Coordinates of C-alpha atoms in Angstrom, one line a residue:
Chain Z
M1 CA 0.0 0.0 0.0
R2 CA 1.5 3.3 -1.1
L3 CA 1.8 5.9 1.6
D4 CA -0.4 8.4 -0.3
Q5 CA -3.2 5.7 -0.4
K6 CA -3.0 5.3 3.4
I7 CA -3.7 9.0 3.7
I8 CA -6.5 8.9 1.2
E9 CA -8.1 6.1 3.3
N10 CA -8.1 8.4 6.3
W11 CA -9.9 11.1 4.4
V12 CA -12.6 8.9 2.9
Q13 CA -15.9 8.7 4.8
P14 CA -17.3 5.3 5.5
N15 CA -19.9 4.1 3.0
A16 CA -19.1 7.0 0.7
H17 CA -19.9 7.0 -3.0
I18 CA -16.5 7.3 -4.7
L19 CA -15.3 7.9 -8.2
D20 CA -11.6 7.1 -8.8
L21 CA -10.2 8.8 -11.9
G22 CA -7.4 6.7 -13.5
C23 CA -8.1 3.9 -11.1
G24 CA -5.5 1.5 -12.5
D25 CA -6.1 -2.1 -11.6
G26 CA -8.6 -1.1 -8.9
S27 CA -6.4 -1.8 -5.9
L28 CA -7.2 1.5 -4.2
L29 CA -11.0 1.0 -4.6
E30 CA -10.7 -2.6 -3.5
H31 CA -8.8 -1.5 -0.3
L32 CA -11.4 1.3 0.4
K33 CA -14.2 -1.2 -0.1
K34 CA -12.7 -3.4 2.5
T35 CA -11.7 -0.8 5.0
K36 CA -14.4 1.9 4.5
H37 CA -17.2 -0.1 2.8
I38 CA -17.3 2.5 0.1
N39 CA -19.4 2.1 -3.1
G40 CA -16.9 2.9 -5.8
Y41 CA -16.5 3.3 -9.5
G42 CA -13.2 3.7 -11.4
L43 CA -12.5 5.2 -14.8
E44 CA -9.5 3.9 -16.7
I45 CA -8.1 3.5 -20.2
S46 CA -5.3 1.0 -19.7
E47 CA -6.1 -2.5 -20.9
A48 CA -4.2 -4.1 -18.0
G49 CA -5.8 -1.8 -15.5
I50 CA -9.3 -2.6 -16.7
L51 CA -8.6 -6.4 -16.7
G52 CA -7.2 -6.0 -13.2
C53 CA -10.4 -4.4 -12.1
V54 CA -12.6 -7.1 -13.7
K55 CA -10.5 -9.8 -11.9
R56 CA -10.9 -7.9 -8.6
G57 CA -14.6 -7.4 -9.1
I58 CA -14.1 -3.6 -9.0
N59 CA -16.5 -1.4 -11.0
V60 CA -14.7 0.2 -13.9
I61 CA -15.7 2.1 -17.0
E62 CA -13.4 2.6 -19.9
Q63 CA -13.3 6.3 -20.4
N64 CA -10.7 8.9 -21.4
L65 CA -10.5 11.6 -18.7
D66 CA -9.2 14.1 -21.3
D67 CA -12.7 13.9 -22.8
G68 CA -14.2 15.2 -19.6
L69 CA -16.9 13.7 -17.3
K70 CA -19.9 14.9 -19.2
N71 CA -21.7 11.6 -18.7
F72 CA -21.7 12.3 -14.9
A73 CA -24.3 14.3 -13.1
D74 CA -23.4 17.3 -10.9
Q75 CA -22.5 16.4 -7.3
S76 CA -23.2 12.7 -7.9
F77 CA -20.3 11.5 -5.8
D78 CA -19.2 12.2 -2.2
T79 CA -15.5 12.1 -3.2
V80 CA -13.7 12.1 -6.5
I81 CA -10.2 10.7 -6.2
M82 CA -7.4 11.2 -8.7
S83 CA -4.2 9.5 -7.5
Q84 CA -1.0 10.2 -9.4
V85 CA -2.8 10.9 -12.7
L86 CA -3.2 14.7 -12.7
Q87 CA 0.3 15.2 -14.3
T88 CA -0.7 13.0 -17.3
M89 CA -3.7 15.1 -18.2
H90 CA -3.8 17.4 -21.2
Y91 CA -5.7 20.1 -19.3
P92 CA -5.3 19.5 -15.5
D93 CA -7.3 22.6 -14.7
K94 CA -10.3 21.4 -16.8
V95 CA -10.1 18.0 -15.1
L96 CA -10.1 19.6 -11.7
A97 CA -13.1 21.7 -12.6
E98 CA -14.9 18.5 -13.7
M99 CA -14.0 16.8 -10.4
M100 CA -15.4 19.7 -8.5
R101 CA -18.6 19.6 -10.5
V102 CA -19.4 15.9 -10.1
G103 CA -18.0 15.5 -6.5
R104 CA -18.7 17.2 -3.2
E105 CA -15.0 17.0 -2.6
A106 CA -11.9 15.8 -4.3
I107 CA -8.7 14.1 -3.3
V108 CA -5.8 14.7 -5.6
T109 CA -2.3 13.2 -5.3
F110 CA 0.7 14.0 -7.6
P111 CA 4.4 13.7 -7.6
N112 CA 6.0 16.9 -6.3
F113 CA 8.2 18.3 -8.9
G114 CA 9.6 20.7 -6.3
H115 CA 11.3 17.8 -4.5
W116 CA 15.0 18.4 -4.0
R117 CA 16.0 15.5 -6.2
A118 CA 14.1 16.8 -9.1
R119 CA 15.6 20.3 -8.5
W120 CA 19.1 18.7 -8.2
H121 CA 18.7 16.8 -11.5
L122 CA 17.8 19.9 -13.4
A123 CA 19.9 22.5 -11.6
I124 CA 23.2 20.5 -11.3
G125 CA 22.8 17.7 -13.8
G126 CA 21.1 20.0 -16.4
K127 CA 18.7 17.2 -17.3
M128 CA 15.0 16.4 -16.8
P129 CA 14.6 14.3 -13.6
V130 CA 14.4 10.5 -14.0
S131 CA 14.0 8.4 -10.9
D132 CA 12.4 5.2 -9.7
L133 CA 9.2 7.1 -9.0
L134 CA 9.3 8.8 -12.4
P135 CA 11.1 6.3 -14.5
F136 CA 10.6 8.0 -17.9
E137 CA 12.7 10.0 -20.2
W138 CA 11.3 13.4 -21.2
Y139 CA 10.4 12.2 -24.7
N140 CA 8.4 9.2 -23.7
T141 CA 6.9 10.2 -20.4
P142 CA 3.1 10.1 -19.9
N143 CA 3.7 12.8 -17.3
I144 CA 3.3 15.9 -19.3
H145 CA 2.1 18.5 -16.7
F146 CA 4.4 18.4 -13.7
C147 CA 3.8 20.8 -10.9
T148 CA 5.1 21.6 -7.4
L149 CA 3.0 22.0 -4.2
K150 CA 3.3 25.8 -4.7
D151 CA 2.1 25.6 -8.3
F152 CA -0.9 23.5 -7.3
E153 CA -1.9 25.9 -4.5
V154 CA -1.7 28.9 -6.8
L155 CA -4.0 27.1 -9.3
C156 CA -6.5 26.3 -6.5
K157 CA -6.5 29.9 -5.4
Q158 CA -7.1 31.1 -9.0
L159 CA -10.0 28.7 -9.4
N160 CA -11.4 29.6 -5.9
Y161 CA -11.0 26.0 -4.6
T162 CA -10.7 25.5 -0.8
I163 CA -7.8 23.3 0.3
I164 CA -9.3 21.4 3.3
D165 CA -6.3 19.2 4.0
R166 CA -2.8 18.8 2.7
Q167 CA -0.3 16.0 3.4
V168 CA 3.0 15.3 2.0
A169 CA 4.5 11.8 1.8
A170 CA 8.2 11.0 1.6
E171 CA 9.3 7.4 2.0
R172 CA 13.0 7.9 1.7
A173 CA 15.6 9.6 3.8
P174 CA 16.2 12.4 4.4
G175 CA 12.8 13.6 3.2
K176 CA 11.2 11.1 5.5
W177 CA 12.2 13.3 8.4
L178 CA 12.6 16.7 6.8
H179 CA 9.3 17.1 4.9
P180 CA 7.3 18.7 7.7
L181 CA 9.9 21.5 7.7
R182 CA 10.0 22.2 4.0
P183 CA 7.2 20.2 2.3
N184 CA 7.8 21.6 -1.2
L185 CA 11.5 20.6 -1.0
F186 CA 11.3 17.3 0.7
G187 CA 7.8 15.9 -0.1
E188 CA 7.8 13.2 -2.8
T189 CA 4.1 13.0 -3.1
A190 CA 1.5 15.7 -2.5
I191 CA -1.9 14.7 -1.3
Y192 CA -4.7 17.4 -1.3
R193 CA -8.3 17.3 -0.2
I194 CA -10.1 20.2 -1.9
R195 CA -13.6 21.6 -2.3
G196 CA -15.0 23.6 -5.1
Y197 CA -16.1 26.6 -3.1
Chain D
M1 CA -19.9 -57.0 -31.4
P2 CA -21.3 -55.0 -34.3
H3 CA -18.8 -53.1 -36.3
T4 CA -19.5 -49.3 -36.3
T5 CA -18.1 -46.8 -38.7
P6 CA -17.5 -43.3 -37.4
T7 CA -19.9 -41.0 -39.1
T8 CA -18.4 -37.7 -38.0
P9 CA -15.9 -36.1 -40.3
V10 CA -14.5 -34.0 -37.5
Q11 CA -12.7 -34.9 -34.4
P12 CA -14.0 -32.5 -31.8
Q13 CA -11.2 -30.7 -30.0
A14 CA -10.6 -31.0 -26.3
D15 CA -12.0 -27.5 -25.9
S16 CA -15.2 -28.3 -27.7
V17 CA -18.5 -29.5 -26.2
G18 CA -18.4 -32.2 -28.9
I19 CA -21.4 -33.7 -30.6
V20 CA -24.6 -32.1 -29.5
K21 CA -28.3 -32.7 -30.2
P22 CA -31.1 -30.1 -29.9
K23 CA -34.2 -31.0 -28.0
L24 CA -37.7 -29.7 -28.7
I25 CA -39.6 -28.7 -25.6
R26 CA -43.3 -28.2 -25.7
F27 CA -45.1 -25.6 -23.4
D28 CA -48.8 -26.1 -23.1
E29 CA -49.7 -23.2 -20.9
P30 CA -51.0 -20.2 -23.0
L31 CA -48.6 -17.3 -23.5
T32 CA -50.0 -13.8 -23.9
L33 CA -47.8 -11.7 -26.0
A34 CA -47.0 -8.0 -25.8
C35 CA -49.2 -7.4 -28.9
G36 CA -52.2 -8.7 -26.9
R37 CA -52.5 -12.0 -28.8
T38 CA -52.2 -15.4 -27.1
L39 CA -50.4 -18.5 -28.2
D40 CA -52.2 -21.5 -26.8
N41 CA -49.0 -23.5 -26.8
F42 CA -45.6 -23.2 -28.3
E43 CA -42.4 -25.2 -28.7
L44 CA -38.8 -24.2 -28.2
M45 CA -35.7 -25.9 -29.7
V46 CA -33.1 -26.0 -27.0
E47 CA -29.5 -27.2 -26.6
T48 CA -27.6 -27.5 -23.3
Y49 CA -23.9 -27.9 -22.6
G50 CA -22.1 -28.8 -19.4
T51 CA -23.7 -30.1 -16.2
L52 CA -26.3 -28.5 -14.0
N53 CA -24.9 -28.6 -10.4
S54 CA -27.0 -30.0 -7.5
N55 CA -28.3 -26.7 -6.3
K56 CA -29.0 -25.6 -9.9
S57 CA -27.0 -22.4 -9.4
N58 CA -24.6 -22.6 -12.4
A59 CA -26.9 -22.1 -15.3
V60 CA -26.1 -19.6 -18.0
L61 CA -28.7 -18.5 -20.6
I62 CA -27.4 -17.6 -24.1
C63 CA -29.7 -15.2 -25.9
H64 CA -29.1 -15.2 -29.7
A65 CA -29.0 -12.2 -32.1
L66 CA -30.9 -11.6 -35.3
S67 CA -30.0 -14.7 -37.2
G68 CA -28.8 -17.0 -34.4
N69 CA -30.4 -20.1 -33.0
Q70 CA -30.1 -22.8 -30.4
H71 CA -26.9 -24.2 -31.9
A72 CA -24.4 -22.1 -30.0
A73 CA -21.6 -24.6 -29.5
G74 CA -20.4 -28.0 -30.5
F75 CA -21.1 -30.0 -33.7
Y76 CA -24.2 -31.7 -35.0
E77 CA -23.5 -35.3 -36.0
G78 CA -21.9 -35.4 -39.4
D79 CA -21.5 -31.6 -39.5
D80 CA -18.1 -29.9 -39.8
K81 CA -19.2 -26.4 -38.8
P82 CA -19.6 -25.7 -35.1
G83 CA -22.3 -23.6 -33.4
W84 CA -22.3 -19.9 -33.8
W85 CA -20.6 -19.0 -30.5
D86 CA -18.4 -22.1 -30.3
A87 CA -15.3 -19.8 -30.0
Y88 CA -16.6 -18.6 -26.6
I89 CA -18.5 -21.6 -25.2
G90 CA -16.8 -24.9 -24.3
P91 CA -14.4 -26.5 -21.8
G92 CA -11.8 -23.9 -20.8
K93 CA -13.4 -21.2 -23.0
A94 CA -14.8 -17.9 -21.8
I95 CA -18.1 -19.5 -20.9
D96 CA -16.5 -22.6 -19.4
T97 CA -18.7 -25.7 -19.6
N98 CA -16.4 -27.4 -17.1
H99 CA -18.1 -25.2 -14.5
L100 CA -21.2 -23.7 -16.1
Y101 CA -24.4 -25.3 -17.5
V102 CA -25.2 -23.5 -20.7
V103 CA -28.7 -23.2 -22.1
A104 CA -29.2 -22.0 -25.7
L105 CA -32.5 -21.8 -27.5
N106 CA -34.0 -20.8 -30.8
N107 CA -36.3 -17.9 -29.9
L108 CA -40.0 -18.0 -30.4
G109 CA -40.6 -16.7 -34.0
G110 CA -37.4 -18.3 -35.2
C111 CA -37.0 -20.8 -38.0
D112 CA -34.8 -23.4 -36.5
G113 CA -37.4 -25.6 -34.8
S114 CA -39.1 -23.3 -32.4
T115 CA -42.7 -22.1 -33.0
G116 CA -42.6 -19.4 -35.6
P117 CA -43.8 -18.3 -39.0
T118 CA -42.9 -21.6 -40.7
S119 CA -44.9 -23.6 -38.1
I120 CA -48.4 -24.7 -38.7
N121 CA -51.1 -22.5 -37.4
P122 CA -53.4 -24.9 -35.5
E123 CA -56.5 -22.8 -36.5
D124 CA -56.3 -23.5 -40.2
G125 CA -53.6 -26.2 -40.6
Q126 CA -51.5 -23.8 -42.8
P127 CA -48.1 -22.3 -42.1
W128 CA -48.4 -19.1 -40.0
G129 CA -46.4 -17.1 -42.5
S130 CA -46.6 -13.3 -42.0
R131 CA -49.7 -13.8 -39.8
F132 CA -47.5 -15.0 -37.0
P133 CA -48.0 -12.6 -34.1
P134 CA -45.4 -9.7 -34.0
L135 CA -43.0 -10.2 -31.1
R136 CA -41.2 -7.9 -28.8
V137 CA -37.9 -8.6 -26.9
R138 CA -40.0 -9.0 -23.7
D139 CA -41.9 -11.9 -25.2
W140 CA -38.7 -13.8 -25.7
V141 CA -37.7 -13.0 -22.1
H142 CA -41.0 -14.3 -20.9
N143 CA -40.8 -17.6 -22.7
Q144 CA -37.2 -18.0 -21.7
A145 CA -38.4 -17.7 -18.1
R146 CA -40.9 -20.5 -18.9
L147 CA -37.9 -22.5 -20.1
A148 CA -36.0 -21.8 -16.9
D149 CA -39.1 -23.0 -14.9
Y150 CA -39.1 -26.2 -17.1
L151 CA -35.4 -26.8 -16.4
G152 CA -35.9 -26.1 -12.6
I153 CA -33.6 -23.0 -12.7
A154 CA -34.9 -20.5 -10.2
R155 CA -32.1 -18.0 -10.9
W156 CA -29.6 -17.9 -13.8
A157 CA -25.9 -17.5 -12.8
A158 CA -25.8 -15.2 -15.9
V159 CA -27.9 -14.2 -18.9
V160 CA -25.5 -13.5 -21.8
G161 CA -26.1 -12.0 -25.2
G162 CA -24.6 -9.9 -28.0
S163 CA -26.5 -7.4 -30.1
L164 CA -30.2 -8.3 -30.0
G165 CA -29.2 -10.9 -27.5
G166 CA -27.8 -8.2 -25.3
M167 CA -31.2 -6.5 -25.4
Q168 CA -32.8 -9.7 -24.1
A169 CA -30.2 -9.9 -21.3
M170 CA -31.0 -6.3 -20.2
R171 CA -34.7 -6.9 -20.4
W172 CA -34.2 -10.0 -18.2
A173 CA -32.6 -7.8 -15.6
L174 CA -35.7 -5.6 -15.5
E175 CA -38.5 -8.1 -16.0
Y176 CA -37.1 -10.8 -13.6
P177 CA -34.7 -8.9 -11.3
D178 CA -34.4 -11.8 -8.8
R179 CA -33.9 -14.5 -11.5
L180 CA -30.3 -13.6 -12.6
R181 CA -27.1 -12.8 -10.8
H182 CA -25.2 -11.4 -13.8
C183 CA -26.1 -9.8 -17.0
V184 CA -23.6 -9.8 -19.8
V185 CA -24.3 -7.3 -22.6
I186 CA -22.0 -7.3 -25.7
A187 CA -22.2 -4.9 -28.7
S188 CA -25.7 -3.9 -27.8
A189 CA -27.8 -0.8 -27.2
M190 CA -30.7 0.4 -25.1
K191 CA -32.5 1.3 -28.3
L192 CA -31.7 1.5 -32.0
T193 CA -30.9 4.8 -33.7
A194 CA -32.8 6.1 -36.7
Q195 CA -30.0 5.0 -39.0
N196 CA -30.2 1.5 -37.6
I197 CA -34.0 1.3 -38.1
A198 CA -33.4 2.6 -41.6
F199 CA -31.1 -0.3 -42.5
N200 CA -33.7 -2.8 -41.1
Q201 CA -36.5 -1.2 -43.1
T202 CA -34.4 -1.3 -46.3
A203 CA -33.8 -5.0 -45.7
R204 CA -37.5 -5.7 -45.1
Q205 CA -38.4 -3.8 -48.2
A206 CA -36.0 -5.9 -50.2
I207 CA -37.8 -9.0 -49.0
M208 CA -41.3 -7.6 -49.6
A209 CA -40.4 -6.4 -53.1
D210 CA -39.5 -9.9 -54.2
P211 CA -42.5 -11.2 -56.2
N212 CA -42.1 -14.6 -54.6
Y213 CA -42.8 -13.0 -51.2
Q214 CA -46.5 -13.3 -51.9
S215 CA -47.5 -11.0 -49.1
G216 CA -45.7 -13.3 -46.7
E217 CA -47.7 -16.4 -47.7
Y218 CA -44.9 -17.9 -49.9
L219 CA -45.0 -21.2 -48.0
R220 CA -48.6 -21.7 -49.0
H221 CA -47.7 -21.0 -52.6
N222 CA -44.6 -23.2 -52.5
T223 CA -42.2 -20.4 -53.3
L224 CA -39.4 -18.7 -51.4
P225 CA -38.4 -15.0 -51.7
E226 CA -34.8 -16.0 -52.0
S227 CA -33.5 -13.0 -53.9
G228 CA -35.2 -10.6 -51.6
L229 CA -33.9 -12.3 -48.5
G230 CA -30.5 -12.5 -50.1
V231 CA -30.4 -8.8 -50.7
A232 CA -31.7 -8.2 -47.1
R233 CA -28.8 -10.3 -45.8
M234 CA -26.3 -8.4 -48.0
I235 CA -27.4 -5.1 -46.6
G236 CA -27.1 -6.5 -43.1
H237 CA -23.8 -8.1 -43.7
I238 CA -22.3 -4.8 -45.0
T239 CA -23.3 -3.1 -41.8
Y240 CA -21.9 -5.8 -39.5
L241 CA -18.4 -5.4 -41.0
S242 CA -16.2 -2.4 -40.7
D243 CA -14.9 -0.4 -43.7
D244 CA -11.3 -1.2 -42.7
G245 CA -12.0 -4.9 -42.1
M246 CA -13.7 -5.2 -45.5
G247 CA -10.9 -3.3 -47.2
E248 CA -8.3 -5.5 -45.7
K249 CA -10.1 -8.7 -46.6
F250 CA -11.2 -7.8 -50.1
G251 CA -9.8 -4.4 -51.2
R252 CA -10.5 -3.9 -54.8
Q253 CA -9.4 -7.4 -55.8
L254 CA -11.1 -8.7 -58.9
R255 CA -12.7 -12.1 -59.1
S256 CA -13.0 -12.0 -62.8
G257 CA -12.5 -9.7 -65.7
T258 CA -10.0 -7.0 -66.4
F259 CA -9.7 -3.3 -66.7
A260 CA -7.3 -3.6 -69.7
Q261 CA -8.3 -1.1 -72.4
G262 CA -9.7 -2.6 -75.5
T263 CA -11.6 -5.3 -73.6
D264 CA -15.3 -5.3 -72.7
E265 CA -15.1 -8.3 -70.5
P266 CA -17.4 -7.7 -67.5
V267 CA -15.5 -7.1 -64.3
E268 CA -16.5 -8.5 -60.9
F269 CA -15.0 -7.5 -57.6
Q270 CA -14.3 -10.1 -54.9
I271 CA -16.6 -8.2 -52.5
E272 CA -19.5 -8.5 -55.0
S273 CA -19.1 -12.2 -55.3
Y274 CA -18.6 -12.7 -51.5
L275 CA -21.8 -10.7 -50.7
R276 CA -23.8 -12.6 -53.3
Y277 CA -22.6 -15.9 -51.9
Q278 CA -23.5 -14.8 -48.3
G279 CA -26.9 -13.6 -49.4
R280 CA -27.7 -16.8 -51.3
K281 CA -26.5 -19.1 -48.5
F282 CA -28.5 -17.2 -45.9
A283 CA -31.6 -17.1 -48.1
K284 CA -31.6 -20.9 -48.4
A285 CA -31.2 -21.5 -44.6
F286 CA -33.4 -18.7 -43.1
D287 CA -37.0 -17.8 -43.2
A288 CA -38.0 -14.4 -44.6
N289 CA -40.9 -13.8 -42.2
T290 CA -38.6 -14.6 -39.3
Y291 CA -36.2 -12.0 -40.6
I292 CA -38.9 -9.4 -40.8
L293 CA -40.2 -10.4 -37.3
M294 CA -36.7 -10.3 -35.7
T295 CA -35.7 -6.9 -37.3
R296 CA -39.0 -5.4 -36.1
A297 CA -38.4 -6.6 -32.6
L298 CA -35.0 -4.9 -32.8
D299 CA -36.6 -1.7 -34.0
Y300 CA -39.3 -1.7 -31.3
F301 CA -36.9 -2.3 -28.4
D302 CA -36.5 0.7 -26.1
L303 CA -35.3 -0.3 -22.7
A304 CA -36.5 2.7 -20.8
R305 CA -39.7 3.5 -22.7
E306 CA -41.9 2.5 -19.8
Y307 CA -39.6 4.0 -17.2
N308 CA -40.2 7.6 -18.2
N309 CA -37.5 7.2 -20.9
N310 CA -35.0 7.3 -18.1
P311 CA -32.5 4.4 -18.3
V312 CA -31.3 5.1 -14.7
E313 CA -34.8 4.7 -13.4
A314 CA -35.1 1.5 -15.5
F315 CA -31.8 0.0 -14.2
K316 CA -32.7 0.8 -10.6
K317 CA -35.0 -2.1 -10.9
A318 CA -32.2 -4.5 -11.6
Q319 CA -30.6 -6.6 -8.9
C320 CA -27.8 -8.2 -10.9
D321 CA -24.3 -7.2 -11.8
F322 CA -23.4 -6.1 -15.3
A323 CA -20.6 -6.7 -17.8
V324 CA -20.8 -4.4 -20.8
M325 CA -18.4 -4.7 -23.8
A326 CA -18.3 -3.0 -27.2
F327 CA -16.0 -2.9 -30.2
D328 CA -14.4 0.2 -31.5
S329 CA -15.0 -0.6 -35.2
D330 CA -18.7 -1.5 -34.6
W331 CA -20.7 1.3 -36.2
R332 CA -24.0 -0.5 -36.2
F333 CA -24.0 -0.8 -32.4
A334 CA -21.4 1.8 -31.7
P335 CA -19.4 1.8 -28.4
E336 CA -21.1 5.0 -27.4
R337 CA -24.3 3.1 -27.0
S338 CA -22.6 0.7 -24.6
H339 CA -21.0 3.5 -22.8
E340 CA -24.5 5.0 -22.3
I341 CA -25.6 1.6 -20.8
A342 CA -22.6 1.7 -18.4
T343 CA -23.2 5.3 -17.4
A344 CA -26.9 4.6 -16.7
L345 CA -25.9 1.5 -14.6
L346 CA -23.4 3.6 -12.6
H347 CA -26.0 6.2 -11.8
A348 CA -28.4 3.5 -10.8
N349 CA -25.7 2.3 -8.4
K350 CA -25.3 -1.1 -10.1
N351 CA -22.0 -3.1 -10.3
V352 CA -20.7 -2.8 -13.8
F353 CA -17.6 -3.0 -16.0
Y354 CA -17.5 -1.5 -19.4
A355 CA -14.7 -2.0 -21.9
R356 CA -14.3 -0.6 -25.5
I357 CA -12.3 -3.3 -27.3
E358 CA -10.1 -2.6 -30.2
S359 CA -11.1 -4.9 -33.1
P360 CA -11.2 -4.6 -36.9
Y361 CA -14.3 -6.9 -37.2
G362 CA -17.1 -4.4 -36.7
H363 CA -20.4 -5.5 -35.2
D364 CA -19.5 -9.2 -35.9
A365 CA -16.5 -8.9 -33.6
F366 CA -18.5 -10.4 -30.7
L367 CA -18.6 -13.7 -32.6
V368 CA -15.0 -13.7 -33.9
P369 CA -12.4 -15.9 -32.2
D370 CA -8.8 -15.1 -31.4
Q371 CA -9.2 -11.6 -29.9
P372 CA -7.0 -11.7 -26.9
R373 CA -8.4 -8.7 -25.0
Y374 CA -12.0 -9.7 -25.5
E375 CA -11.2 -13.3 -24.5
A376 CA -9.4 -12.1 -21.4
L377 CA -12.1 -9.8 -20.2
F378 CA -15.0 -12.2 -21.1
S379 CA -13.2 -15.2 -19.4
S380 CA -12.2 -13.3 -16.3
Y381 CA -15.7 -12.1 -15.8
M382 CA -17.3 -15.5 -16.4
Q383 CA -14.8 -17.1 -14.1
K384 CA -16.0 -14.8 -11.3
V385 CA -19.6 -15.8 -12.3
A386 CA -18.6 -19.5 -12.0
N387 CA -16.7 -19.1 -8.8
A388 CA -19.8 -17.6 -7.2
C389 CA -21.8 -20.7 -8.1
A390 CA -19.6 -23.1 -6.2

C-alpha cells in the first residue's frame, strides 16, 4: 500500500460514493471497499488496468479523462479521487473543474516536482529528472504536466477552490524526516483534499 | 460386437463441447404476447452444454441475435461447422462448460425448430407465414423464463447476449430482477438509432419487393423470396463489418474480368461475389418472415420507454451485476451506445464494468475468435460468475 493511499483512506468517509479517476487495476478502490465499505467506480483506459479491475470485481468504465466527465451528473459522488494521474492530463485545470462539478470534494495526489532530487537533477545535472518514482525520459513520459506544491496551490487559489487538507508523503531519507519543515522541498508525493467553493 | 463406422468427419477438439443434439420442448400453458394476442401453446428448440450442479446455481442462458439459433456450440452429428458461438462456449473457454451449465435456444418466432412463421397455425392447418404474431424482446424473455421453470432453474448465474441478445439480457434484468445474478451485454444498445432502423427497413423492403414473397404467404404458394432475403442479408452483412476490415479482406481485388483497355469483358470485384454468396447461402437457410419479425423486434426495443424514458430509473429495478463490452469498429452498435448503458448503470448504483475493445471486425466482432483482449475480459468475468456458483 503506497503511503499516499493510506492518507486517502483516512480522508474517505465510511460508506461513501466514490469515483476514482485513473483507477489503474482497482487496488485502491478494493482497499477502500474493505476498510471503508465504500461504493466505488473507477475510470480507466489502460487494458491491463481494466482487466485487473474485472478480476478484482471492481466497477470500472473505460473512459478517457481528457474527454471530460460529461456523462456524470453534478454532485453525484461524495468524493472524487485522482491518484498520481493529474500530471498525465492534457488540461489538468479542466479535469479539476470536472472533479469539483461531479463530486462534493476531491482528493488529488501527484508527484511533487519541487522535490529536492528533481531540482538537483535539473539544476546541477542539467537534465530532466528520471527516478524510480518517475522512470521515464522526457520524450516518452506520460507525465506531461508536472507541478510543485506551490504551483498547485496557486491554481487552487485562482480557481477559488478551498484546500481542506494537505499532506506530504516521503518514503526515503532524508525527506522522510525533513518534509514537515519544507514540504515543497522534501515531499515526494503531494496529497490534497479540496472543495470547489 | 457390431462393427460401427465413425460418421463424424470432424474430431471434436478438447475445448469443444463435442457432438450435440437439440431438444424440442413443448409448453402447453398459453402465452399472452406484448401485442395482446395469445399462443395456446408453443415449442422451443433447445441445446444445453455442461452439467447443472446440484443446487442448480450454475446455469447460463445464451440469448441469440438476429439470425442466431439454439446451436451455439459443438457440432451436429456429421457436420463440420460448429455452433455460432463455439469460440466462446466450451471446456476452458470464456463460458466454461467445465463449470457452467449453458442453455441456448431458438427464440419464439425463429426458424430453426421453435414455433414461428414456418410452423403450422393450428387454427387452419396452414403455415403461419406473415400472420404469426409480432413479437417484442420481452416476449422472448417471458418464454425464456418458462424454459427456466421447465429446467428447474430459479435463478440464472448469468444471462448473456450480443447485439439483439444483449437487449434480451438487459430486459431480463428488468423483468425478472431476482432471477439472474449477472447480465452480460455485448455490442448492444438500449434502443436503435434512426440509422439502424433505416437499415432494417431497407432489408425488409428488399424481401417484400420480391414477387415470390406473396404478401408473406410464400409457403402456401410453394415459393421462397430468396432473392429478396439474399439482398436483405447483403445489406445487413455490410453493416456488420467495418470499412477497414472489409478493405483489408477484399480491397479492390477482382474475381473475374480485367480493366485492360480494349476489352469489354465484365468485371467482378471479390466483394461482390462474396456478398452474393453470403446472401444466397442465408436465403436458403433462413425464413424471410422470421427475418422481418426479428428486425421489427430490434426496432421496437426501447429499454427505458416504460420508465419515463429514463435508463437510470429502469436499471434501478435490476438486482444483478453487469458486464458491458463493445468494439471500436462497430458502427451498427457503436461503443457510445454501450458507454451509455454503463453510465446509466453507474448512476443506478449497479455493479458494472465496461470495456471498449479494439477490433477490426465491426459488429460481428462479438462472434469472432482469437481476440486476446475480448477473451481475457470475457473469461475473467465469467470465471467470477462460475466461482460464485460453487
